[in-house]
Structure formats: structure tokens, C-alpha cells
XYZ file of C-alpha atoms in Angstrom:
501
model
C 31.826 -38.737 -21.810
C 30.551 -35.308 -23.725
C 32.853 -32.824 -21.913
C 31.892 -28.846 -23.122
C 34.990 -27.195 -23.958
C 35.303 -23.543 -25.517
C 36.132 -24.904 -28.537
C 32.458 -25.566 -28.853
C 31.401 -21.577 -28.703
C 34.502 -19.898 -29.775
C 36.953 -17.608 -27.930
C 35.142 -15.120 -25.554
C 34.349 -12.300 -26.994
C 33.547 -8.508 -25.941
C 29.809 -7.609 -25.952
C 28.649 -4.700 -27.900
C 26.861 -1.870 -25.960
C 23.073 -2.282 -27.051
C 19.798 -0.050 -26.276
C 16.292 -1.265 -26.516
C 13.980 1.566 -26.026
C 9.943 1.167 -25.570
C 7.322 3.215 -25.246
C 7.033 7.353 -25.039
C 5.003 9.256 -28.007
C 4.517 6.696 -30.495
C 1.695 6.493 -33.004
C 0.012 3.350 -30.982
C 0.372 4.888 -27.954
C -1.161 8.377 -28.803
C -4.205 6.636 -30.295
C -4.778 4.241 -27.242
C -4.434 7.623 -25.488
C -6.970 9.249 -27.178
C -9.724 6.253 -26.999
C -8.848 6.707 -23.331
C -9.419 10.458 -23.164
C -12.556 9.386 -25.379
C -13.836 6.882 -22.682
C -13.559 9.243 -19.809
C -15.068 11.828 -21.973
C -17.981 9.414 -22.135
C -18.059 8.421 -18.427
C -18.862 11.947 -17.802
C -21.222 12.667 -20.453
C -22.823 9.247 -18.844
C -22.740 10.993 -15.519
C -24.358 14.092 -16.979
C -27.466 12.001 -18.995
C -28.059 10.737 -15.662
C -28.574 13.557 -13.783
C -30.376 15.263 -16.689
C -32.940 12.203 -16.461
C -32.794 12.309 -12.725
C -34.278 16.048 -13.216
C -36.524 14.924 -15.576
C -38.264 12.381 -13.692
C -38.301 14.657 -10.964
C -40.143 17.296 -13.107
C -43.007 14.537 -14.462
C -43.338 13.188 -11.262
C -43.775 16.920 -9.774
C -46.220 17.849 -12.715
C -48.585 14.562 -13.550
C -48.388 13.741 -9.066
C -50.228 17.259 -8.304
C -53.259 19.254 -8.985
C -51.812 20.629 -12.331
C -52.246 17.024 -13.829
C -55.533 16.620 -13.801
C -56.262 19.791 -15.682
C -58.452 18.904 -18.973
C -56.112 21.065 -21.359
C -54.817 18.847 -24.121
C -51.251 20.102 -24.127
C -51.328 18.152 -20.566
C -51.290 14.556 -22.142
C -49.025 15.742 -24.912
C -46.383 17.451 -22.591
C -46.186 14.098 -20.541
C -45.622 11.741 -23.834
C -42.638 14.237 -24.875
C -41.423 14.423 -21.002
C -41.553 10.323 -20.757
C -39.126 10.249 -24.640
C -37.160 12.488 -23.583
C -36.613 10.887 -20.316
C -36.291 7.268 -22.476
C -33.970 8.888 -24.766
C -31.666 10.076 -21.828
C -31.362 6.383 -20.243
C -30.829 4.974 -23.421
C -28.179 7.332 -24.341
C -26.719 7.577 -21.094
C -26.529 3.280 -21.293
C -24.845 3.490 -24.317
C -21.964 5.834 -23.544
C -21.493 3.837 -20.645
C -21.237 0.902 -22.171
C -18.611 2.070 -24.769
C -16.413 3.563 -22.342
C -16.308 0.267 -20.823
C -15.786 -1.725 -23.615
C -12.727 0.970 -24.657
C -11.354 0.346 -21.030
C -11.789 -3.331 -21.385
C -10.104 -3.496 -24.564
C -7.441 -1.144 -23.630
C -6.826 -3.158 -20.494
C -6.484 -6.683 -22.727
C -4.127 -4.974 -25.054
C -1.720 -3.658 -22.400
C -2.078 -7.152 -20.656
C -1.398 -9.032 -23.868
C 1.468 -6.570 -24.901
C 3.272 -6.771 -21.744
C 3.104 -10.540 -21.716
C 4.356 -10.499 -25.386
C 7.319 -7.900 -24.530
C 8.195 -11.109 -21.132
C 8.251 -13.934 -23.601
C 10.380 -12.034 -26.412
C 12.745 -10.689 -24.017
C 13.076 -14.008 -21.956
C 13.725 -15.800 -25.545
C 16.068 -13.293 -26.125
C 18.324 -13.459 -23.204
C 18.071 -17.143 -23.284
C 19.477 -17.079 -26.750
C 22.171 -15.371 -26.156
C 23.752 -18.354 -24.238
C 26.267 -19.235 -27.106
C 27.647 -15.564 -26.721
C 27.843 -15.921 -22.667
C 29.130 -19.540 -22.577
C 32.844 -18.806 -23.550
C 32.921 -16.568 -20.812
C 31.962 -18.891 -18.746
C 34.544 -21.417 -19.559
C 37.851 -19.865 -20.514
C 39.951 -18.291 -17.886
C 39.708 -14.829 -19.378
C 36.350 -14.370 -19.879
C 33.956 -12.152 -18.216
C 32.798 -13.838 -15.401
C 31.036 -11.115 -14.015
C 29.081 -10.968 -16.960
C 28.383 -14.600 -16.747
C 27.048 -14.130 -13.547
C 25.068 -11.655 -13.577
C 23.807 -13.059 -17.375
C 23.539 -16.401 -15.320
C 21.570 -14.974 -12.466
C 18.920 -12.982 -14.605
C 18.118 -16.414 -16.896
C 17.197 -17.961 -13.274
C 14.943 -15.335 -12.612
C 13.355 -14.893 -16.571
C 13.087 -19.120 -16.422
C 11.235 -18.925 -13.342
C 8.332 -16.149 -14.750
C 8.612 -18.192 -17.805
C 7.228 -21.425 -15.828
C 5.009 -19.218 -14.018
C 3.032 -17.973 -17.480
C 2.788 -21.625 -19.154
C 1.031 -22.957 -15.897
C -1.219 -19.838 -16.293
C -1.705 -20.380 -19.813
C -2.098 -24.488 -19.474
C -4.113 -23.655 -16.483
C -7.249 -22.246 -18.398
C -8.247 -25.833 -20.008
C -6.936 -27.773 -17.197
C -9.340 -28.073 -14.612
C -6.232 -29.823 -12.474
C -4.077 -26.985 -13.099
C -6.691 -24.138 -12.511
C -7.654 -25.607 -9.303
C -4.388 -26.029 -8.150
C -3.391 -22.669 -9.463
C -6.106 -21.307 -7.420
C -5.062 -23.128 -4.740
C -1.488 -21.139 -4.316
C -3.036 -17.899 -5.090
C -5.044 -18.542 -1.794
C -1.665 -19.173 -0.130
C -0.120 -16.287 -1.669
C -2.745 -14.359 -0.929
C -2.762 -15.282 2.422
C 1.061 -14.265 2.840
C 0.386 -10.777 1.286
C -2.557 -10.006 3.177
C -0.173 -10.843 6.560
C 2.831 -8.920 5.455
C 0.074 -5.918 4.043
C -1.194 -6.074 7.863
C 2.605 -5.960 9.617
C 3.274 -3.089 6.924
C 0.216 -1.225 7.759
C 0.823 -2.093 11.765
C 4.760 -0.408 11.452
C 5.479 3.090 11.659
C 8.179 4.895 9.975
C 9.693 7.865 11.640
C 11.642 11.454 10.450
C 14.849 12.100 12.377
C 15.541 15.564 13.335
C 19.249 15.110 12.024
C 20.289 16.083 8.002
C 22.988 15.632 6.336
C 23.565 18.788 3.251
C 25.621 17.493 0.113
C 28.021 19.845 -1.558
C 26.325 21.617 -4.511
C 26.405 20.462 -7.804
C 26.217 21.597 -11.551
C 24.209 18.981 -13.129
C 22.924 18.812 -16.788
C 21.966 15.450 -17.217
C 20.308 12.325 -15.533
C 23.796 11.019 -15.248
C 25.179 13.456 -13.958
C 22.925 14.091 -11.251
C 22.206 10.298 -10.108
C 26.152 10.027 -9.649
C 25.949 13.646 -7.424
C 23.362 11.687 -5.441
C 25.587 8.634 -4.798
C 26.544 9.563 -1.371
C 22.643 9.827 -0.180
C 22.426 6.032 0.725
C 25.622 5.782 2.854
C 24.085 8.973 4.850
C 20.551 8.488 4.989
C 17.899 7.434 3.501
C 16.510 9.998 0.973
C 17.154 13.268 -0.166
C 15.774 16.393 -1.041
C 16.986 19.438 -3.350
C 14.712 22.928 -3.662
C 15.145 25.262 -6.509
C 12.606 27.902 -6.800
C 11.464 29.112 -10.449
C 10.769 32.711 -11.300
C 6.606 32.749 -12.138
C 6.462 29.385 -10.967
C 6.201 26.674 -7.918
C 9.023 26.111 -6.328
C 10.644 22.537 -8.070
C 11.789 19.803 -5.287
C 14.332 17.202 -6.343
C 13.834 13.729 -4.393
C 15.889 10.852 -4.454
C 15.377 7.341 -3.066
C 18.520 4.721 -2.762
C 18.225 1.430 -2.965
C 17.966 -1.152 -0.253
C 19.984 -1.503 2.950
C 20.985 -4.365 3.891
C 20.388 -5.355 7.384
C 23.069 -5.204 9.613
C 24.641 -8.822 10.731
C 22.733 -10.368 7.480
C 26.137 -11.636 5.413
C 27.457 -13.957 8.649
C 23.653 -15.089 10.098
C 22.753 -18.026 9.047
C 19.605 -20.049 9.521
C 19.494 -20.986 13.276
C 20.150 -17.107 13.531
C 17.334 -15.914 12.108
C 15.066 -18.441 13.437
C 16.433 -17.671 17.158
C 15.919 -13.384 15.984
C 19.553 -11.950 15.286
C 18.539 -10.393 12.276
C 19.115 -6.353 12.892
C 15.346 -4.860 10.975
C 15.684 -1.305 12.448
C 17.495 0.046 8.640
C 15.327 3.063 7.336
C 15.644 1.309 4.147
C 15.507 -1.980 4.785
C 12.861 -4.843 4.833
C 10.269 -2.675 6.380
C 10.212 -0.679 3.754
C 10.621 -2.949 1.513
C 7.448 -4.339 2.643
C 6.164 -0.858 2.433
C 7.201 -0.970 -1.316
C 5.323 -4.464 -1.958
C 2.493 -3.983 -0.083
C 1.324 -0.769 1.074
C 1.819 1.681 -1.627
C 4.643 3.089 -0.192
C 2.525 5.100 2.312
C 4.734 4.952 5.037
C 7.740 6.566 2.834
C 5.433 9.319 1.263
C 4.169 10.085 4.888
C 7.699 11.093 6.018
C 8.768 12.303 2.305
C 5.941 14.729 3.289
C 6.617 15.884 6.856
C 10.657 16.614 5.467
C 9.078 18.424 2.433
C 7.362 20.736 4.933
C 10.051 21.552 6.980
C 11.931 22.592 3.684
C 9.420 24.961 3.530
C 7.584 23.198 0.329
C 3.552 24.522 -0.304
C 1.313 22.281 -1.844
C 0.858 22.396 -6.110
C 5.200 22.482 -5.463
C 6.431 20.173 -8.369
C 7.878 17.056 -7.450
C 10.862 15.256 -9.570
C 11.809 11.741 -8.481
C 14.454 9.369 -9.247
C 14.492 6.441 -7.374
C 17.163 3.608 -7.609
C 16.896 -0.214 -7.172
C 13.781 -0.303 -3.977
C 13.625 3.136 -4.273
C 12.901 3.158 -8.103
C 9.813 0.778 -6.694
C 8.863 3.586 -4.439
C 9.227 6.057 -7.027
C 6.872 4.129 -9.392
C 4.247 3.743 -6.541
C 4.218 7.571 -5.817
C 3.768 8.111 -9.319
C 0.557 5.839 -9.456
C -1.193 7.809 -6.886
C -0.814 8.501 -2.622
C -0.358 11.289 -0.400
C 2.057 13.204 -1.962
C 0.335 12.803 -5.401
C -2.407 14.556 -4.156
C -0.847 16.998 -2.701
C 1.919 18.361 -5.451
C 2.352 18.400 -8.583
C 4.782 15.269 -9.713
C 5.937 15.824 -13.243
C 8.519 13.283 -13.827
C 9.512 9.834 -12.160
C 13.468 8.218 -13.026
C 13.669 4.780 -12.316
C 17.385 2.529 -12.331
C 17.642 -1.086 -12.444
C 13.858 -1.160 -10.051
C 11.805 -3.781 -10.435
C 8.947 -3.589 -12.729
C 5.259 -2.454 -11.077
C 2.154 -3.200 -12.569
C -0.868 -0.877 -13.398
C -0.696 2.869 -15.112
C 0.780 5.900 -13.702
C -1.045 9.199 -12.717
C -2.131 10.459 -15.936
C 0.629 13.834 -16.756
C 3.529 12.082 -15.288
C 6.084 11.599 -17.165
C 8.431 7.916 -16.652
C 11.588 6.812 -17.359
C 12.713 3.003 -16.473
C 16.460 2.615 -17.077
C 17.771 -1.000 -16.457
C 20.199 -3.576 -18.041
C 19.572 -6.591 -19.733
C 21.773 -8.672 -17.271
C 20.023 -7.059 -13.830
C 17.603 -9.424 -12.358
C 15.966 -7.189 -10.139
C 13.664 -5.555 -12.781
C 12.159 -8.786 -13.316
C 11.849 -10.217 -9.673
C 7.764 -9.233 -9.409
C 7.064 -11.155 -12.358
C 5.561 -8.463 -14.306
C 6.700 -6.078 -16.836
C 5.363 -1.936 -16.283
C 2.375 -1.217 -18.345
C 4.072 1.488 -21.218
C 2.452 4.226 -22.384
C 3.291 7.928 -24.073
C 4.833 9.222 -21.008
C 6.021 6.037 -19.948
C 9.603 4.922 -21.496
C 11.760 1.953 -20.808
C 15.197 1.676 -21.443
C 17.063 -1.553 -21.779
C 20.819 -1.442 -21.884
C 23.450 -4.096 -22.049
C 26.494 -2.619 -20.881
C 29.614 -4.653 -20.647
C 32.401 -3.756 -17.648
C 35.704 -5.505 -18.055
C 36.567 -4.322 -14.647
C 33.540 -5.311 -12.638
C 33.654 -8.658 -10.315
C 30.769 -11.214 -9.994
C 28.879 -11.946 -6.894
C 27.163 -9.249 -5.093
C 22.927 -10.005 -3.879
C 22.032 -9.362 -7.256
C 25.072 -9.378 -9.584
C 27.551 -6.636 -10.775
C 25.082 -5.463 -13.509
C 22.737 -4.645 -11.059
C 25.845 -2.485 -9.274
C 24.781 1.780 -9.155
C 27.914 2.836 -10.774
C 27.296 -0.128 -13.620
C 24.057 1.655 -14.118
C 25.136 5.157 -14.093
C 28.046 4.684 -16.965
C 25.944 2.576 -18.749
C 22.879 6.025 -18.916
C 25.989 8.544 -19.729
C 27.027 6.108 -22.471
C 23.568 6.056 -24.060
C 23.021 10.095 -23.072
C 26.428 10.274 -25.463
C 24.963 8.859 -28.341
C 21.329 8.678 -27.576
C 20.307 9.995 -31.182
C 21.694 6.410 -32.296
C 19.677 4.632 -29.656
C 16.854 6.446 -29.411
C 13.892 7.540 -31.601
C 12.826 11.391 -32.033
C 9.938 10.677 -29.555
C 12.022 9.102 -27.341
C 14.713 11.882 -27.036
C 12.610 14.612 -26.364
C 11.095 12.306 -23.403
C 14.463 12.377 -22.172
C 15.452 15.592 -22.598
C 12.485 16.978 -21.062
C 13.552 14.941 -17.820
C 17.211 16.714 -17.926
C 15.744 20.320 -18.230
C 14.014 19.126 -15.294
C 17.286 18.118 -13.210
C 19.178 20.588 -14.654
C 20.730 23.479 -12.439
C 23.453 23.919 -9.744
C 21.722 22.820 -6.481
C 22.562 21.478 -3.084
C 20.434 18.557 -1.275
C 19.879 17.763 1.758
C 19.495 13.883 3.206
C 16.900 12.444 5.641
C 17.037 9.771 7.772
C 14.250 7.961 8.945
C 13.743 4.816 11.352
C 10.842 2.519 12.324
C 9.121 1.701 15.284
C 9.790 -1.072 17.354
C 6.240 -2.807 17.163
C 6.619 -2.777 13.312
C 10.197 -4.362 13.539
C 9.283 -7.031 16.544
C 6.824 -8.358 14.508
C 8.842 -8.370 11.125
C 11.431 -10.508 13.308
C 8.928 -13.068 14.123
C 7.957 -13.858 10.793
C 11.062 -14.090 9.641
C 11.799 -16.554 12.620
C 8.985 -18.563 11.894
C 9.898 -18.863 8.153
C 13.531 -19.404 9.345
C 12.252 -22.428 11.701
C 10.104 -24.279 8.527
C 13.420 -23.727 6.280
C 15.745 -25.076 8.813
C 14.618 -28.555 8.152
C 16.174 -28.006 4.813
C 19.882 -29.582 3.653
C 22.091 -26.457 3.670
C 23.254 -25.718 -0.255
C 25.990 -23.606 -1.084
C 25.212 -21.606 -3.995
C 22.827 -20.949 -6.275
C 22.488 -23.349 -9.272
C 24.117 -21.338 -11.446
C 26.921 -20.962 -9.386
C 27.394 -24.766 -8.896
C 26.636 -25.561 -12.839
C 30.105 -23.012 -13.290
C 32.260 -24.963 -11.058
C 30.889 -28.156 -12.257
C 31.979 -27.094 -15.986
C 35.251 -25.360 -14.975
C 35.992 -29.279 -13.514
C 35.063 -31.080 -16.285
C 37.598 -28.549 -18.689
């Protein structure tokens, strides 16, 4: 019998600390840019033809349907030729700038599509590869098996979307495959539209009691998400003011990650079908509904209502940084919503969140910080659409000290994440392009200052969480028919190999 040994891959060795950075100011981007300035350019022009031929017609229709037509002068016939080219010249022109400001859309769309699939496949090929590198860690007693793990954990998850994209891309000259593709977006859809209906149904609430944070001197991103680390053990977001001499007052939020419900480590299946599942967490699967399928309206509602009572006034500028689920919130205030529309946002910060689809505001300025061994930026199955204000940084950072296990894995860990951005803020002019380091310095002059902050707690109602606790009963109910496994398959493949040495 073929027994793996590490003989096979070498002695485990230490993994170097890499950066792959994407998008910001490059030449691409600021052309694609431009064609999409051009095209709304054009959409307006389009708009104006129209309502220049509009007033045309109006006029020959006013002159050639009264009295004044009939008049025997020959300027009269003449007049109405040049008043029916013009008016032909107008639609036709109008028509055509329409037309090519969809076709620039269209194309611009397509590209984005087909770069952001490109960008999945290389980096799933990528991380796959690396398996020779991981697998001594795996097997010898001193290797890294958090890094396993967590290496382990995100191949599931990029083996999985890989899967998903060659049935998509089979699936357009199968007629078996398209139907039945078709088929499970019905039943997907179906399941959105119901959670989308118990998101919109909740209601999440303010509570009148803060929490204030000690102030801090902060120059960098790093420095200020670790000031911000006590925000999700005492609420749920946080807010810090600093006003600006000649200028709106700045507002510093920040959004944790996920809480886990209480009770959810020690229920197990017959407890969730029979309703023990605790749902009432500010920041917990209500909102993380909120997150997936509403936009995050409910969170910018009550983002809001504590902005006002900080004493914010609308055209205030907004700065965000948003961690794990609230990195996901971050990116969906960024892409439009209440609070959008009411300040100004000028930059978003995103660590280890899972990737959104679709473009930001336009003016908005986003940073996606994440490492290669998190599987959380790839759990919605799509990478974010880049752009010139839109960077993403992708960091494999190595911790000797760090244990596996954990819901996601210990890359995915906040402290990981935060060394990991103060190594590459160290030596980010070896890691980064010129483009890219002005991106991210702009977003430290924005955090940049010795300010307080003050955290808000919020809860939801109970009609929002009675019904969440249903559906997860009834889900809980089908799956109970299941064998109970213990582990994932990763998990078991590393105690089957540990065995067999």
C-alpha cells in the first residue's frame, strides 16, 4: 500500500510573507474610467437631443396645426422642410449616442465580468498549487497546522466556486445542464426571495446605552483597526467625530464582525429543529441576513439615528472600516442606501469580508485587505468588481503561534489580519505600486488623529427573530434525517494521513 510520508514533500518549511495587490489608478483602469465618464456624458447629451426634438415637434406642430400654416408665403413650406431635418437630425443623433453609451456599458460590463472570473480561476489554481508547500505541514509533527487548516479550509471553499463556474461554463451548450442549472437558480431564488422577505419583515433597534473607548493616537489603518478591537465585545458598532477647520465635520464608523449566537457551540441538530438557538445578537444572523439580502438597510437605518444623536448634519463625511460581516456591510453602504445619500462617504476599509459584487458609488474610495488562507472572502462565490478607487490586497501571512480550528480558521482570526496590514504598511513600497500607495495613504490621512469613539448597541425585534427561528427549525428538521459527521473533510483526510504515517 502507497503510504504518503514527508519524505515525499520535504521538511516543513516557513512561508514567506507575500502581497498581491489589484486594482487602484492603473493605466486600464483610468481608461475604462474615462469610456465610462464618456458614456454618461452621452446618456445626457441623449437626454438633451430628446428634449430639443420634443420642442421641436412641439413648435411644427404649433406652426403648420394653426392659421399661420396656411398662409401662401413661400418661406412657409421652406421653414417646415428645415423644421422636419432638423427634427430628423435630432432623433438620429440622439439614437446614436444612445446606442454607444450602451454598447460602452455593455462592453465595460463583459470586461469586468470576464476579468473577475479570470482573477477566481488564477487565484484558485494558485492556492491549489501550493499543496506541495502545505503538505509537510500537514504531516510532520512540527509543522504548522494552523496553517494547514486554514490553507485546507479555503481550497474547500475555492474547489467548490471552481465546480460552480465549469457547470456554468458546460452549461451554455448543454441543454441538460442549462435546464437543470436553471432549475436550482429557481430554488435559490426561491430561498433568497424568503430570507429577503424575513429581512425586510425584522426590525433592528438603537439602544439608549454607549459605551466611550479611551482616546487614541492613530496614524495608520493598523493602528486604528487594533484601537477598535474592543468595539465587538461592547457593542455592535462604533462611531468617532472629529471636526475639520473649513470643513464637514469627519465621522469614523466601524463595523465588527459576526456574533455568534449564544448556545450555538453545544446545540446540536434536534436543538435547533425544537428552537434553542438564541437569534436576538445585534450582530448576528439577522443581520447577517441584512448583509445578504437587504442592502444592509436595517444597519444604515440605525447607523443613521446614532449619527444624529452625535450631532452629525448631512454632506458630514463618512469613513468606514468594516471587518469580517461588517466589511460586507461596509461594501453595501458604499454601493449606495440611506446613508449614501445623505453624507458624503469618502473611503470604505474592508478585512478578511467576503467579496460583493457590482461597482461602488462613483468617488469612493476602497480598500479590501484579506489573506490568501481566509475563506470567508470567497464564501459568495464572487470576486469585487476592481476599479481606480477600488484596491484589493491579498496577503499571506504566516503565524507560528496561532492554533487551528476556529468557524473559519486562524487566518481568518482579527489580530492575524491586523499584523499581517502593519507588516505590509512597514514595507509597503516593496509590495505595493506608486498608484497603489498613494491609495493607501490617502485612507491613513483619513484615520489619522487622536480621537475617542463611542460604541452602539443595537437589538432586533422579536417578530424578525421568531420567524428567523422557524426557518432555521424547519431546515434543522430536513437535515436531521442526515448521518451525523464529525468534521469537515479536510479535517478527517488529516487524521486519516497522520494514521497511515
Amino acid at each position: 500500500m502507497f503510504v504518503i510520508t514527508e519524505d515525499h514533500y520535504g521538511e516543513p518549511a516557513p512561508r514567506r510573507y507575500t502581497v498581491q495587490a489589484r486594482g487602484g489608478p492603473t493605466e486600464l483602469n483610468l481608461v475604462l474610467e474615462s469610456l465610462q465618464v464618456a458614456a454618461a456624458s452621452l446618456s445626457r447629451a441623449e437626454a438633451l437631443a430628446e428634449e430639443q426634438g420634443r420642442a421641436l415637434s412641439g413648435i411644427t406642430a404649433e406652426l403648420f396645426g394653426s392659421v399661420a400654416g396656411l398662409a401662401l408665403h413661400f418661406r412657409i413650406p421652406l421653414l417646415g422642410a428645415q423644421l422636419g431635418i432638423s427634427l430628423a437630425e435630432t432623433s438620429v443623433a440622439a439614437w446614436a449616442m444612445g446606442e454607444t453609451a450602451r454598447a460602452v456599458r455593455i462592453a465595460h460590463g463583459r470586461y469586468r465580468e470576464t476579468e473577475a472570473l479570470l482573477r477566481q480561476s488564477m487565484g484558485t489554481a494558485r492556492h491549489l498549487g501550493q499543496y506541495p508547500q502545505i503538505q509537510p505541514h500537514l504531516l510532520d509533527p512540527q509543522g504548522d497546522k494552523a496553517l494547514a487548516d486554514a490553507w485546507g479550509r479555503t481550497a474547500l471553499v475555492s474547489l467548490g466556486q471552481g465546480f460552480a463556474l465549469l457547470l456554468k461554463l458546460l452549461a451554455r451548450k448543454q441543454p441538460v445542464l442549462r435546464s437543470s442549472q436553471e432549475a436550482l437558480g429557481l430554488v435559490h431564488q426561491s430561498l433568497l426571495e424568503k430570507a429577503r422577505r424575513i429581512s425586510r419583515g425584522s426590525r433592528q433597534r438603537l439602544s439608549r446605552e454607549t459605551r466611550v473607548l479611551a482616546a487614541t493616537e492613530v496614524d495608520t489603518l493598523g493602528e486604528h483597526l487594533q484601537a477598535q478591537a474592543e468595539v465587538a465585545e461592547l457593542g455592535d458598532f462604533s462611531i468617532s467625530s472629529r471636526p475639520q477647520p473649513g470643513a464637514p465635520t469627519r465621522h469614523l464608523i466601524h463595523l465588527p464582525g459576526l456574533e455568534h449566537p449564544e448556545g450555538l457551540q453545544d446545540i446540536d441538530r434536534e436543538g435547533l429543529a425544537q428552537g434553542e438557538l438564541d437569534l436576538s445578537a445585534g450582530r448576528g444572523l439577522n443581520s447577517l441576513l441584512d448583509a445578504g439580502t437587504n442592502g444592509s438597510a436595517h444597519l444604515q437605518e440605525v447607523i443613521d439615528q446614532a449619527l444624529q444623536d452625535s450631532g452629525a448634519q448631512p454632506g458630514d463625511e463618512l469613513v468606514i472600516t468594516g471587518y469580517s460581516l461588517g466589511g460586507l456591510h461596509a461594501r453595501n453602504i458604499a454601493a449606495g442606501g440611506r446613508l449614501a445619500s445623505k453624507y458624503r462617504i469618502s473611503q470604505v476599509a474592508t478585512v478578511a469580508a467576503p467579496a460583493r459584487e457590482g461597482p461602488t458609488l462613483p468617488g469612493i474610495r476602497t480598500t479590501s485587505f484579506q489573506d490568501a488562507n481566509d475563506p470567508v472572502p470567497k464564501l459568495l462565490g464572487a470576486p469585487s468588481e476592481l476599479s481606480a478607487d477600488r484596491v484589493q490586497i491579498t496577503y499571506e501571512h504566516q503565524d507560528p503561534q496561532a492554533e487551528p480550528g476556529g468557524v473559519f480558521g486562524a487566518s481568518h482570526d482579527y489580530a492575524h489580519n491586523i499584523e499581517a496590514i502593519r507588516i505590509l504598511e512597514a514595507r509597503e513600497s516593496h509590495h505595493l505600486d506608486a498608484g497603489q500607495r498613494v491609495h493607501l495613504a490617502e485612507l491613513n490621512d483619513s484615520l489619522r488623529g487622536d480621537h475617542g469613539a463611542t460604541v452602539y448597541s443595537t437589538e432586533w425585534d422579536s417578530k424578525g427573530v421568531d420567524e428567523l427561528e422557524e426557518v432555521i427549525a424547519e431546515l434543522a428538521g430536513g437535515l436531521d434525517q442526515l448521518p451525523a459527521g464529525g468534521g469537515s473533510g479536510f479535517e478527517r483526510a488529516q487524521d486519516e494521513t497522520v494514521e497511515q504515517r
